[in-house]
Amino acid sequence: MGDYSTSKIYDQHAAEILSDLYGIQALASPVHGEIDFNFCIEIDGRAKYLLKISRAGVDKDYLDLQNQILLTLSQDPELNASQVVKDVNGQAISEFTDENEQIRYVRLLTWIEGRLWHTVNPQLDALRYELGYKSGLITKTLLDFDHPKAHRELDWDVAQSLWTKEHTDLFSGEEKRIIESFIGRFETVQKSYQGLRKSVVHNDVNEGNIVVSLDVLKPQVLSIFDFGDALHTQVINDVAIACSYAIKDFPDPLAAALPLLKGYHHAFALQEQELDYLYLLIAMRLIVSITKAAINRVAEPENEYLQVSKQTAIDLLLKWDAIDQEFATYRFRDACGFSAHPDQARFVEWAKQSKFSLSDLYPTVLRNQIHPLELNVASTWLGHVTDFNDLELFDFKIHKLQKQHPDKIIAGGYLEPRALYIAPEYDSVGNSGRRSRTVHLGVDYWLPAYTSVHAVLDGEVVAAVDNSGDKQYGGLLILKHTIEDQHGEFSFFSLYGHLTVSSATQHTIGDQIKQGECIARLGSYPENGNWSPHLHFQLMLSMLDYVNDFAGVAYPEEVGVWASICPDPNLLFKCDGLEPNQKTNQELLEFRQQHLGKGLSLSYKTPLNIVRGAAQYLIDDQGRKFLDTVNNVAHVGHEHPDVVKAGQQQMAVLNTNSRYLHPNINELASELLETLPDELCVVHFVNSGSEANELAIRMLKTATGRQDILVSEVGYHGNTNAAINISSYKFDGKGGSGAPQYTHVFPLPDAFRGKYRGDNSGFRYAYEVETCISHVHAEGRHVAGMIIEPIISCGGQIVPPEGFLQQAFTYVREAGGYCVADEVQVGCGRVGKHFWGFELHDVIPDIVTIGKPLGNGHPVAAVVCTREIADKFANGMEYFNTFGGNPVSCAIASEVLRVVKRENLQTHANTIGALLKQKLQILSKQFPIIGDVRGEGLFLGFELVDAALKPLPLQTDYLINRMKAHSILMSSDGPDHNVIKIKPPLVFSEKDVDELLDTLEKVFSEDVLQVY
């Protein structure tokens, strides 16, 4: 075959060849190729053909193989294969003689419009499934195809990859060790591997020959081309090759391979025995690539296509080596619908017929029934994180529960996602960001310390370990059991954790244990870790690559595989009550859709089942932690321990209405008034922000004897009738009927995309307020007042421009009205620079309404007003609110305010908010789709627009759902639904800022958000 430099064809020459052989006058642009010189042929500005010119010395029959494959694939329109275009003489393969007097072959194929795989970002599971499906469909279509040239020798054939053994000297250190290890393992399975079924397959599905649709919202694999490496080989090689390219940029390459494998299997059913080799074959394909790259750097330094960095493949090979081969195979089997562990059904059948009971395991306890204890993420018995991390309290609760059920063993935990495992030490980074190993793989039995544990079967000791150190699990013992059924012998393992170290380590590896023999005793604190005495009992059908330990918890997304490897221990003992009874998300959704109001919406395209909160995290039923950037209701952090304790303690003593004297209501009023200007000195307590604003409007109308209220465009003030009537966000939105007679809307004071723009727009917006007042006067009426949020939340986190609020308040007061600051969203230290949002504008309102942040999730709110308004409101009509100001609500709200002060959360909001805002502004320079970053403290927003400042709601929705996929909760606001609001719990940290910004940068790099 001619070398690269002497065979190279340039653009102009390619265009001439096209004209001479095919009679087509067009431009030719080079396209990368390993062997052929390829050119894109454009006609009328659109790509129409792919011109392929061979090097000198290429076998014509080899090119015919590729043409015949395309002809065969054209029988299935779903494959969208390129068509072969014949030359002016009707030949499918044309030829010419080059300047070196050598024959060169030429082919012309139809162009498939789209993007190459490597340009697509992100490459999500659905797209990799499609890639696998298309690849499998090619194999299915070629099943009866054959050609003499398909049976050739080829270095890129994984079946022939042992040639790489002769080149391991190109590598050193860890790389060489791993390469030689995989080659050695592949050598040992050659006899059985060679017996796998074979067919003609593509054999080179890589990122450079996969065409993806131009639709960035729903990309699809359109076609797979370039059959230059097609040959007759083991079918499973084709899957391995596609995987080796499609998984290289993922933190968890094994998980990334599964959708592709599923798709391939769906199109072309793979056999169980083929999957046994897939792990090794992926490694061998990587080794071929790495070795080829090392050789080619010397042979053809000018060929850019061959100058593929070997580092990416090496990095993947290192990750692949860290994955247990057996576990990978089980995941492959599960992905294809087979039982993950091949002995699972066999074990279950044997276990069903077994006659064991708990008394075989604990003969001294004399109890065979269990009382189920749920320690799942949603467990109310488990309580607050501070409760289940308190050993003495946990131990006390266990003993109390045992006294309530003296004839039963407390037990539970199999496949239970546990709150105990949401701690950082169980976290890692997966393909969608942070993830936690939360699913418990055994059953726990709570029994007194030093209870004897006995073998239920004969066994052999395979592990006897002191795990009382860093892991704090006490002693650990693992036995291997070999049993016989109708098919012969098979083995499984039993694990016993949290033992006394002495009883576990009295055994040595290889010891033979007899059924009924006492093998260990339960440990006590601190030897067994921070737990009440209990036994962790687990079954395993394989030890995988573990020696002195075994996984006790798993990632939720892997639970199907782990359930197969670690079957339910209760299959042996058959105790009633250990079956999981948690409703599925689909069941919850169906009930909600049938019985809850249709106006009650859910967030995200795939709703979350949130069951626990902790500081800046919300946690779903599987224990997945979501960084919460939205929930300003949890002002001082989800389930803040001091706030929870304050509510629990007062609730246990008294909760009644405010007609009685009680110190709590006075204490809360005092705490609030300390934060406010002296002019605001009278407090009324209610239950929600909506009630607070309803009462404020009633005060305005009572104090002035007037009806007309001025409100901001897209303002939102609650869900009661009166609140809806002053909320443009509602009455001007979907389902609304416009402003009521006595409500007057002035333009949203948005200096970025509003009616008036720029730094000096404040007074122009204020004049709009004066215009509204004039309209009221023209109708023969007078203004009662104005209500506005100091930062307008539903309007899109709009900070009114400088001077607006001062001048607007002046106009309202000159007209005899009062001014209300709605602090329901922004108050209590959130804006950082000040405790209240109105202080940002150097104004003092006549009424302040307070809601969401005050109770940290508990329904409590307040209205604070001047003495003048309070006196006018007290006109003889009593104001009474049954729950407003109750002792429990007041205890909670007082503690929230104290926590803000005690933990310096206002200062923290200022510091972290400034950092976050600064980093968002830097990010906006990198991604101009971020048109504006605004807000104060931890009440921020950024707006997505195109170059013409046109709002981008679809991209905003995409961003929100992609961030959720990375375990970060975000939400949108604004009249055009294109503003991302950021108002997290005030405990949001610098580490959280970094995680948020890193993830935003990653998602903003994706195709959908590249609108500039």
PDB file of N, CA and C in Angstrom, residues 658-718:
ATOM      1  N   SER A 658     -53.823  32.589  70.560  1.00  0.00           N
ATOM      2  CA  SER A 658     -53.164  33.740  71.191  1.00  0.00           C
ATOM      3  C   SER A 658     -54.086  34.522  72.129  1.00  0.00           C
ATOM      4  N   ARG A 659     -55.218  33.949  72.519  1.00  0.00           N
ATOM      5  CA  ARG A 659     -56.108  34.653  73.445  1.00  0.00           C
ATOM      6  C   ARG A 659     -55.608  34.531  74.888  1.00  0.00           C
ATOM      7  N   TYR A 660     -54.580  33.741  75.085  1.00  0.00           N
ATOM      8  CA  TYR A 660     -54.017  33.590  76.417  1.00  0.00           C
ATOM      9  C   TYR A 660     -52.634  34.226  76.443  1.00  0.00           C
ATOM     10  N   LEU A 661     -52.239  34.672  77.622  1.00  0.00           N
ATOM     11  CA  LEU A 661     -50.874  35.169  77.765  1.00  0.00           C
ATOM     12  C   LEU A 661     -49.896  34.009  77.594  1.00  0.00           C
ATOM     13  N   HIS A 662     -48.824  34.297  76.862  1.00  0.00           N
ATOM     14  CA  HIS A 662     -47.773  33.294  76.713  1.00  0.00           C
ATOM     15  C   HIS A 662     -46.488  34.020  76.330  1.00  0.00           C
ATOM     16  N   PRO A 663     -45.351  33.650  76.913  1.00  0.00           N
ATOM     17  CA  PRO A 663     -44.112  34.376  76.619  1.00  0.00           C
ATOM     18  C   PRO A 663     -43.626  34.223  75.185  1.00  0.00           C
ATOM     19  N   ASN A 664     -43.978  33.132  74.515  1.00  0.00           N
ATOM     20  CA  ASN A 664     -43.413  32.892  73.178  1.00  0.00           C
ATOM     21  C   ASN A 664     -43.781  33.965  72.177  1.00  0.00           C
ATOM     22  N   ILE A 665     -45.045  34.417  72.220  1.00  0.00           N
ATOM     23  CA  ILE A 665     -45.470  35.417  71.245  1.00  0.00           C
ATOM     24  C   ILE A 665     -44.760  36.745  71.502  1.00  0.00           C
ATOM     25  N   ASN A 666     -44.534  37.065  72.779  1.00  0.00           N
ATOM     26  CA  ASN A 666     -43.793  38.288  73.103  1.00  0.00           C
ATOM     27  C   ASN A 666     -42.331  38.190  72.683  1.00  0.00           C
ATOM     28  N   GLU A 667     -41.760  37.010  72.907  1.00  0.00           N
ATOM     29  CA  GLU A 667     -40.347  36.825  72.552  1.00  0.00           C
ATOM     30  C   GLU A 667     -40.146  36.943  71.044  1.00  0.00           C
ATOM     31  N   LEU A 668     -41.053  36.368  70.276  1.00  0.00           N
ATOM     32  CA  LEU A 668     -40.919  36.463  68.821  1.00  0.00           C
ATOM     33  C   LEU A 668     -41.082  37.899  68.353  1.00  0.00           C
ATOM     34  N   ALA A 669     -42.071  38.611  68.921  1.00  0.00           N
ATOM     35  CA  ALA A 669     -42.252  40.014  68.553  1.00  0.00           C
ATOM     36  C   ALA A 669     -41.005  40.825  68.868  1.00  0.00           C
ATOM     37  N   SER A 670     -40.419  40.562  70.019  1.00  0.00           N
ATOM     38  CA  SER A 670     -39.199  41.291  70.408  1.00  0.00           C
ATOM     39  C   SER A 670     -38.050  40.978  69.461  1.00  0.00           C
ATOM     40  N   GLU A 671     -37.884  39.698  69.110  1.00  0.00           N
ATOM     41  CA  GLU A 671     -36.818  39.304  68.186  1.00  0.00           C
ATOM     42  C   GLU A 671     -36.990  40.002  66.834  1.00  0.00           C
ATOM     43  N   LEU A 672     -38.212  40.084  66.374  1.00  0.00           N
ATOM     44  CA  LEU A 672     -38.472  40.732  65.090  1.00  0.00           C
ATOM     45  C   LEU A 672     -38.204  42.238  65.151  1.00  0.00           C
ATOM     46  N   LEU A 673     -38.761  42.879  66.180  1.00  0.00           N
ATOM     47  CA  LEU A 673     -38.659  44.338  66.271  1.00  0.00           C
ATOM     48  C   LEU A 673     -37.220  44.801  66.418  1.00  0.00           C
ATOM     49  N   GLU A 674     -36.361  43.979  66.995  1.00  0.00           N
ATOM     50  CA  GLU A 674     -34.944  44.332  67.115  1.00  0.00           C
ATOM     51  C   GLU A 674     -34.288  44.529  65.756  1.00  0.00           C
ATOM     52  N   THR A 675     -34.834  43.877  64.751  1.00  0.00           N
ATOM     53  CA  THR A 675     -34.219  43.924  63.416  1.00  0.00           C
ATOM     54  C   THR A 675     -34.776  45.044  62.548  1.00  0.00           C
ATOM     55  N   LEU A 676     -35.846  45.713  63.014  1.00  0.00           N
ATOM     56  CA  LEU A 676     -36.574  46.667  62.177  1.00  0.00           C
ATOM     57  C   LEU A 676     -36.369  48.105  62.642  1.00  0.00           C
ATOM     58  N   PRO A 677     -36.611  49.069  61.767  1.00  0.00           N
ATOM     59  CA  PRO A 677     -36.567  50.472  62.185  1.00  0.00           C
ATOM     60  C   PRO A 677     -37.594  50.750  63.275  1.00  0.00           C
ATOM     61  N   ASP A 678     -37.329  51.763  64.057  1.00  0.00           N
ATOM     62  CA  ASP A 678     -38.218  52.086  65.184  1.00  0.00           C
ATOM     63  C   ASP A 678     -39.632  52.380  64.725  1.00  0.00           C
ATOM     64  N   GLU A 679     -39.771  52.929  63.530  1.00  0.00           N
ATOM     65  CA  GLU A 679     -41.107  53.305  63.037  1.00  0.00           C
ATOM     66  C   GLU A 679     -42.023  52.077  62.916  1.00  0.00           C
ATOM     67  N   LEU A 680     -41.421  50.922  62.620  1.00  0.00           N
ATOM     68  CA  LEU A 680     -42.199  49.686  62.471  1.00  0.00           C
ATOM     69  C   LEU A 680     -42.207  48.982  63.823  1.00  0.00           C
ATOM     70  N   CYS A 681     -43.325  49.111  64.560  1.00  0.00           N
ATOM     71  CA  CYS A 681     -43.308  48.724  65.970  1.00  0.00           C
ATOM     72  C   CYS A 681     -44.492  47.890  66.433  1.00  0.00           C
ATOM     73  N   VAL A 682     -45.435  47.561  65.523  1.00  0.00           N
ATOM     74  CA  VAL A 682     -46.599  46.773  65.914  1.00  0.00           C
ATOM     75  C   VAL A 682     -46.661  45.527  65.037  1.00  0.00           C
ATOM     76  N   VAL A 683     -46.855  44.361  65.705  1.00  0.00           N
ATOM     77  CA  VAL A 683     -46.780  43.082  64.991  1.00  0.00           C
ATOM     78  C   VAL A 683     -48.121  42.354  65.056  1.00  0.00           C
ATOM     79  N   HIS A 684     -48.498  41.769  63.920  1.00  0.00           N
ATOM     80  CA  HIS A 684     -49.627  40.844  63.859  1.00  0.00           C
ATOM     81  C   HIS A 684     -49.088  39.531  63.293  1.00  0.00           C
ATOM     82  N   PHE A 685     -49.433  38.413  63.952  1.00  0.00           N
ATOM     83  CA  PHE A 685     -48.929  37.126  63.475  1.00  0.00           C
ATOM     84  C   PHE A 685     -50.004  36.366  62.705  1.00  0.00           C
ATOM     85  N   VAL A 686     -49.573  35.757  61.609  1.00  0.00           N
ATOM     86  CA  VAL A 686     -50.456  34.962  60.757  1.00  0.00           C
ATOM     87  C   VAL A 686     -49.715  33.653  60.419  1.00  0.00           C
ATOM     88  N   ASN A 687     -50.224  32.927  59.430  1.00  0.00           N
ATOM     89  CA  ASN A 687     -49.681  31.596  59.141  1.00  0.00           C
ATOM     90  C   ASN A 687     -48.872  31.499  57.856  1.00  0.00           C
ATOM     91  N   SER A 688     -49.023  32.441  56.938  1.00  0.00           N
ATOM     92  CA  SER A 688     -48.352  32.318  55.648  1.00  0.00           C
ATOM     93  C   SER A 688     -48.140  33.695  55.047  1.00  0.00           C
ATOM     94  N   GLY A 689     -47.292  33.744  54.038  1.00  0.00           N
ATOM     95  CA  GLY A 689     -47.072  34.990  53.326  1.00  0.00           C
ATOM     96  C   GLY A 689     -48.337  35.492  52.663  1.00  0.00           C
ATOM     97  N   SER A 690     -49.143  34.573  52.151  1.00  0.00           N
ATOM     98  CA  SER A 690     -50.411  34.977  51.540  1.00  0.00           C
ATOM     99  C   SER A 690     -51.306  35.664  52.560  1.00  0.00           C
ATOM    100  N   GLU A 691     -51.402  35.067  53.754  1.00  0.00           N
ATOM    101  CA  GLU A 691     -52.210  35.687  54.808  1.00  0.00           C
ATOM    102  C   GLU A 691     -51.630  37.042  55.209  1.00  0.00           C
ATOM    103  N   ALA A 692     -50.303  37.126  55.257  1.00  0.00           N
ATOM    104  CA  ALA A 692     -49.668  38.389  55.644  1.00  0.00           C
ATOM    105  C   ALA A 692     -50.025  39.486  54.656  1.00  0.00           C
ATOM    106  N   ASN A 693     -49.944  39.192  53.372  1.00  0.00           N
ATOM    107  CA  ASN A 693     -50.264  40.213  52.376  1.00  0.00           C
ATOM    108  C   ASN A 693     -51.755  40.507  52.324  1.00  0.00           C
ATOM    109  N   GLU A 694     -52.562  39.496  52.558  1.00  0.00           N
ATOM    110  CA  GLU A 694     -54.015  39.714  52.647  1.00  0.00           C
ATOM    111  C   GLU A 694     -54.311  40.710  53.783  1.00  0.00           C
ATOM    112  N   LEU A 695     -53.682  40.508  54.935  1.00  0.00           N
ATOM    113  CA  LEU A 695     -53.905  41.395  56.068  1.00  0.00           C
ATOM    114  C   LEU A 695     -53.356  42.791  55.786  1.00  0.00           C
ATOM    115  N   ALA A 696     -52.203  42.875  55.120  1.00  0.00           N
ATOM    116  CA  ALA A 696     -51.615  44.178  54.811  1.00  0.00           C
ATOM    117  C   ALA A 696     -52.544  45.005  53.921  1.00  0.00           C
ATOM    118  N   ILE A 697     -53.143  44.355  52.925  1.00  0.00           N
ATOM    119  CA  ILE A 697     -54.064  45.069  52.034  1.00  0.00           C
ATOM    120  C   ILE A 697     -55.306  45.516  52.801  1.00  0.00           C
ATOM    121  N   ARG A 698     -55.754  44.647  53.682  1.00  0.00           N
ATOM    122  CA  ARG A 698     -56.905  45.029  54.516  1.00  0.00           C
ATOM    123  C   ARG A 698     -56.556  46.229  55.389  1.00  0.00           C
ATOM    124  N   MET A 699     -55.338  46.264  55.918  1.00  0.00           N
ATOM    125  CA  MET A 699     -54.896  47.410  56.720  1.00  0.00           C
ATOM    126  C   MET A 699     -54.868  48.690  55.886  1.00  0.00           C
ATOM    127  N   LEU A 700     -54.321  48.581  54.660  1.00  0.00           N
ATOM    128  CA  LEU A 700     -54.260  49.760  53.800  1.00  0.00           C
ATOM    129  C   LEU A 700     -55.658  50.339  53.570  1.00  0.00           C
ATOM    130  N   LYS A 701     -56.557  49.469  53.239  1.00  0.00           N
ATOM    131  CA  LYS A 701     -57.908  49.939  52.906  1.00  0.00           C
ATOM    132  C   LYS A 701     -58.634  50.487  54.138  1.00  0.00           C
ATOM    133  N   THR A 702     -58.404  49.827  55.293  1.00  0.00           N
ATOM    134  CA  THR A 702     -59.051  50.301  56.515  1.00  0.00           C
ATOM    135  C   THR A 702     -58.464  51.639  56.958  1.00  0.00           C
ATOM    136  N   ALA A 703     -57.144  51.758  56.886  1.00  0.00           N
ATOM    137  CA  ALA A 703     -56.474  52.965  57.365  1.00  0.00           C
ATOM    138  C   ALA A 703     -56.747  54.171  56.490  1.00  0.00           C
ATOM    139  N   THR A 704     -56.994  53.931  55.177  1.00  0.00           N
ATOM    140  CA  THR A 704     -57.178  55.068  54.256  1.00  0.00           C
ATOM    141  C   THR A 704     -58.622  55.259  53.837  1.00  0.00           C
ATOM    142  N   GLY A 705     -59.421  54.217  54.001  1.00  0.00           N
ATOM    143  CA  GLY A 705     -60.784  54.289  53.507  1.00  0.00           C
ATOM    144  C   GLY A 705     -60.839  54.242  51.995  1.00  0.00           C
ATOM    145  N   ARG A 706     -59.773  53.758  51.380  1.00  0.00           N
ATOM    146  CA  ARG A 706     -59.690  53.715  49.919  1.00  0.00           C
ATOM    147  C   ARG A 706     -59.537  52.267  49.447  1.00  0.00           C
ATOM    148  N   GLN A 707     -59.701  52.072  48.125  1.00  0.00           N
ATOM    149  CA  GLN A 707     -59.661  50.725  47.551  1.00  0.00           C
ATOM    150  C   GLN A 707     -58.490  50.496  46.601  1.00  0.00           C
ATOM    151  N   ASP A 708     -57.948  51.546  46.002  1.00  0.00           N
ATOM    152  CA  ASP A 708     -57.008  51.386  44.882  1.00  0.00           C
ATOM    153  C   ASP A 708     -55.587  51.087  45.360  1.00  0.00           C
ATOM    154  N   ILE A 709     -55.021  50.028  44.755  1.00  0.00           N
ATOM    155  CA  ILE A 709     -53.685  49.559  45.121  1.00  0.00           C
ATOM    156  C   ILE A 709     -52.787  49.571  43.881  1.00  0.00           C
ATOM    157  N   LEU A 710     -51.554  50.036  44.040  1.00  0.00           N
ATOM    158  CA  LEU A 710     -50.576  50.039  42.967  1.00  0.00           C
ATOM    159  C   LEU A 710     -49.663  48.825  43.119  1.00  0.00           C
ATOM    160  N   VAL A 711     -49.445  48.109  42.008  1.00  0.00           N
ATOM    161  CA  VAL A 711     -48.625  46.897  42.052  1.00  0.00           C
ATOM    162  C   VAL A 711     -47.704  46.842  40.841  1.00  0.00           C
ATOM    163  N   SER A 712     -46.658  46.061  40.984  1.00  0.00           N
ATOM    164  CA  SER A 712     -45.715  45.891  39.874  1.00  0.00           C
ATOM    165  C   SER A 712     -46.216  44.840  38.891  1.00  0.00           C
ATOM    166  N   GLU A 713     -45.924  45.073  37.645  1.00  0.00           N
ATOM    167  CA  GLU A 713     -46.110  44.050  36.623  1.00  0.00           C
ATOM    168  C   GLU A 713     -45.338  42.785  37.035  1.00  0.00           C
ATOM    169  N   VAL A 714     -45.947  41.635  36.892  1.00  0.00           N
ATOM    170  CA  VAL A 714     -45.395  40.314  37.213  1.00  0.00           C
ATOM    171  C   VAL A 714     -45.101  40.167  38.704  1.00  0.00           C
ATOM    172  N   GLY A 715     -45.680  41.029  39.533  1.00  0.00           N
ATOM    173  CA  GLY A 715     -45.532  40.846  40.967  1.00  0.00           C
ATOM    174  C   GLY A 715     -46.406  39.704  41.460  1.00  0.00           C
ATOM    175  N   TYR A 716     -45.950  39.041  42.522  1.00  0.00           N
ATOM    176  CA  TYR A 716     -46.735  37.950  43.106  1.00  0.00           C
ATOM    177  C   TYR A 716     -46.737  38.118  44.617  1.00  0.00           C
ATOM    178  N   HIS A 717     -47.938  38.029  45.214  1.00  0.00           N
ATOM    179  CA  HIS A 717     -48.067  38.283  46.642  1.00  0.00           C
ATOM    180  C   HIS A 717     -48.912  37.245  47.380  1.00  0.00           C
ATOM    181  N   GLY A 718     -49.240  36.111  46.739  1.00  0.00           N
ATOM    182  CA  GLY A 718     -49.936  35.069  47.476  1.00  0.00           C
ATOM    183  C   GLY A 718     -51.100  34.461  46.739  1.00  0.00           C
TER     184      GLY A 718
END
